[in-house]
XYZ file of N, CA and C in Angstrom:
198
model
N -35.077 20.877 -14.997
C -33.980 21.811 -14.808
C -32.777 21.300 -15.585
N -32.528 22.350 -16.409
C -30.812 21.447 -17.015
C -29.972 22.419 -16.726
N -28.664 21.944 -16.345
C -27.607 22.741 -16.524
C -26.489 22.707 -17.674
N -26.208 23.552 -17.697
C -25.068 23.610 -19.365
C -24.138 23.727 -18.792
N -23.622 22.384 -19.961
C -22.303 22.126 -20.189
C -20.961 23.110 -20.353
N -20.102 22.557 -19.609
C -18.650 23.944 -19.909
C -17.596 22.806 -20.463
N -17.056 23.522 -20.980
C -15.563 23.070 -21.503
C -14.711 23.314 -20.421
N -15.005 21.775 -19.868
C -13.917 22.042 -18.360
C -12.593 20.718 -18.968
N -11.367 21.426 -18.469
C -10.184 20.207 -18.520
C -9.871 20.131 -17.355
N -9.828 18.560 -17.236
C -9.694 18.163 -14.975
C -8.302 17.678 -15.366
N -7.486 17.769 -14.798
C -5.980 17.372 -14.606
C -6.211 16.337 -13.188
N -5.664 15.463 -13.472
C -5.038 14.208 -12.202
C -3.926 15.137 -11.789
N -4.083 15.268 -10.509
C -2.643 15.560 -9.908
C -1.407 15.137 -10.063
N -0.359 15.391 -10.175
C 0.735 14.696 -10.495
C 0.968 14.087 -9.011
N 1.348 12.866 -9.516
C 1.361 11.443 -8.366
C 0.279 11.138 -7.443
N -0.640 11.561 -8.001
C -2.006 10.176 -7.662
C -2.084 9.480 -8.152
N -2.140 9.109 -9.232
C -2.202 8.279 -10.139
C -1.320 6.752 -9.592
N -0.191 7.235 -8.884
C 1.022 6.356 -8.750
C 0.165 6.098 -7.013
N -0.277 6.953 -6.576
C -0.521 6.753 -4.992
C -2.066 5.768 -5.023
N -3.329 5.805 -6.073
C -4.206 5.070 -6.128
C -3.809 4.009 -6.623
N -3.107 3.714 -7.466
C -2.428 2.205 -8.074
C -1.983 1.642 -6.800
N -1.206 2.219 -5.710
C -0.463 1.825 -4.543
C -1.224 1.105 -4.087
N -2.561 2.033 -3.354
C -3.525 1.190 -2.873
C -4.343 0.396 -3.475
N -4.727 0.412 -5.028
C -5.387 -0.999 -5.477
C -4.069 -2.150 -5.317
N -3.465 -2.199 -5.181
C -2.278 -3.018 -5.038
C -2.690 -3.958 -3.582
N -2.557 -3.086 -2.870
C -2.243 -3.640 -1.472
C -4.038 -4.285 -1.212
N -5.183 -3.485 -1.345
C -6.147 -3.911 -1.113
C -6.514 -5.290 -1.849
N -5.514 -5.629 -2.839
C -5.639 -6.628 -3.712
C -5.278 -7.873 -2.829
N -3.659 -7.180 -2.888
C -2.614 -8.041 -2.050
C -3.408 -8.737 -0.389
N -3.984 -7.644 0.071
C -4.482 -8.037 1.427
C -5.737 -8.941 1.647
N -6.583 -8.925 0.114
C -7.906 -9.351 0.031
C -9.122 -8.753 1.280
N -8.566 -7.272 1.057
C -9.565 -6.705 1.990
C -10.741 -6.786 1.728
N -12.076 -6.767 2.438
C -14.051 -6.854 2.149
C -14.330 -5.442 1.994
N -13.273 -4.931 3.459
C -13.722 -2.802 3.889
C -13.213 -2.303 3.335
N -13.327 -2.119 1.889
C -12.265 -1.297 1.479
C -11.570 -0.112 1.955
N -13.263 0.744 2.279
C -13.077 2.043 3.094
C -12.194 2.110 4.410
N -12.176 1.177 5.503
C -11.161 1.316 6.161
C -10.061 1.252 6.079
N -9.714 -0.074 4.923
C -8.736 0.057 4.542
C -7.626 0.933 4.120
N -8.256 1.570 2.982
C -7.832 2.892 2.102
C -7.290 4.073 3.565
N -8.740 4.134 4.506
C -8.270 5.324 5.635
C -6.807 4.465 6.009
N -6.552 3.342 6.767
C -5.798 3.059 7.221
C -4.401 3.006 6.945
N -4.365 2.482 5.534
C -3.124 3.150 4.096
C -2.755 4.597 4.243
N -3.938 4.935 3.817
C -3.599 6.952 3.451
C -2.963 7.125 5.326
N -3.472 6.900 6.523
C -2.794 7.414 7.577
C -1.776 6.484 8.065
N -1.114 5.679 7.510
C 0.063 5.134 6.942
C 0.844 5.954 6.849
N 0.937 6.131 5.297
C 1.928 7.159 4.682
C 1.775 8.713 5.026
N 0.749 8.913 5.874
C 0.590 10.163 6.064
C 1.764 10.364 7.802
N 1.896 9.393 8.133
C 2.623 8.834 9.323
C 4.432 9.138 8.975
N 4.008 7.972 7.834
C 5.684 7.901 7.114
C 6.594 9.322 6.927
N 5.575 9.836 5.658
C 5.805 11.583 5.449
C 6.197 12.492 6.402
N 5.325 12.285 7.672
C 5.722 13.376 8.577
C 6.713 12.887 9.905
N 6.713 11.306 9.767
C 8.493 11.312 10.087
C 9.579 11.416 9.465
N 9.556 12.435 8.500
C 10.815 12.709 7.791
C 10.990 11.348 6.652
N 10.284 11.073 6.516
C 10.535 9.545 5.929
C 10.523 10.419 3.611
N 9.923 9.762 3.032
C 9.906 9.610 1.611
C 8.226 10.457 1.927
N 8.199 11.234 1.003
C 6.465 11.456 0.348
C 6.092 10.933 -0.672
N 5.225 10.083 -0.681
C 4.640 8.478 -1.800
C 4.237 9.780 -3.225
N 3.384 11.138 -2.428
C 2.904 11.698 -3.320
C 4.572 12.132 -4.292
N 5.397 12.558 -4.075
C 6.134 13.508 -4.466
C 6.957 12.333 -5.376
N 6.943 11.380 -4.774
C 7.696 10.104 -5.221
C 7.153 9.738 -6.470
N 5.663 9.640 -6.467
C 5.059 9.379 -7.888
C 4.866 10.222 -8.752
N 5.283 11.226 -8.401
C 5.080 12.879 -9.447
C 6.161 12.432 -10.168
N 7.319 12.048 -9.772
C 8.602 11.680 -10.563
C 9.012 10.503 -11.019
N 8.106 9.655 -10.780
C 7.488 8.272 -11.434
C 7.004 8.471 -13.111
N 5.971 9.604 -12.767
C 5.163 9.658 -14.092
C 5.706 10.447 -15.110
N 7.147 10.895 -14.575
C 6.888 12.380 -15.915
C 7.919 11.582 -16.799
């Protein structure tokens, strides 16, 4: 079975880029083994931060990159 190829263009979201660097950072910094929990535990972090009125990491790195 093959499927054919499309001329697809994938765009990175503006400020992921800045929000996955975040977390290779810290998983570095922490010398985590789980990554996977880790990462959950980060992302509901800032997902914490955000919805106390705090900074959005995403919105923050959109204006990082441009």
């Amino acid at each position: 079975m093959s499927i054919a190829a499309a001329n697809t263009n994938l765009r990175v979201p503006a400020g992921f880029r800045n929000l996955l660097e975040g977390l290779a950072r810290e998983v570095l910094r922490e010398e985590t083994t789980d990554v996977g929990a880790f990462a959950a535990q980060y992302f509901q972090k800032l997902l914490e931060q955000r919805e106390a009125g705090g900074t959005d990491p995403v919105a923050w790195g959109a204006m990082l990159e441009d």
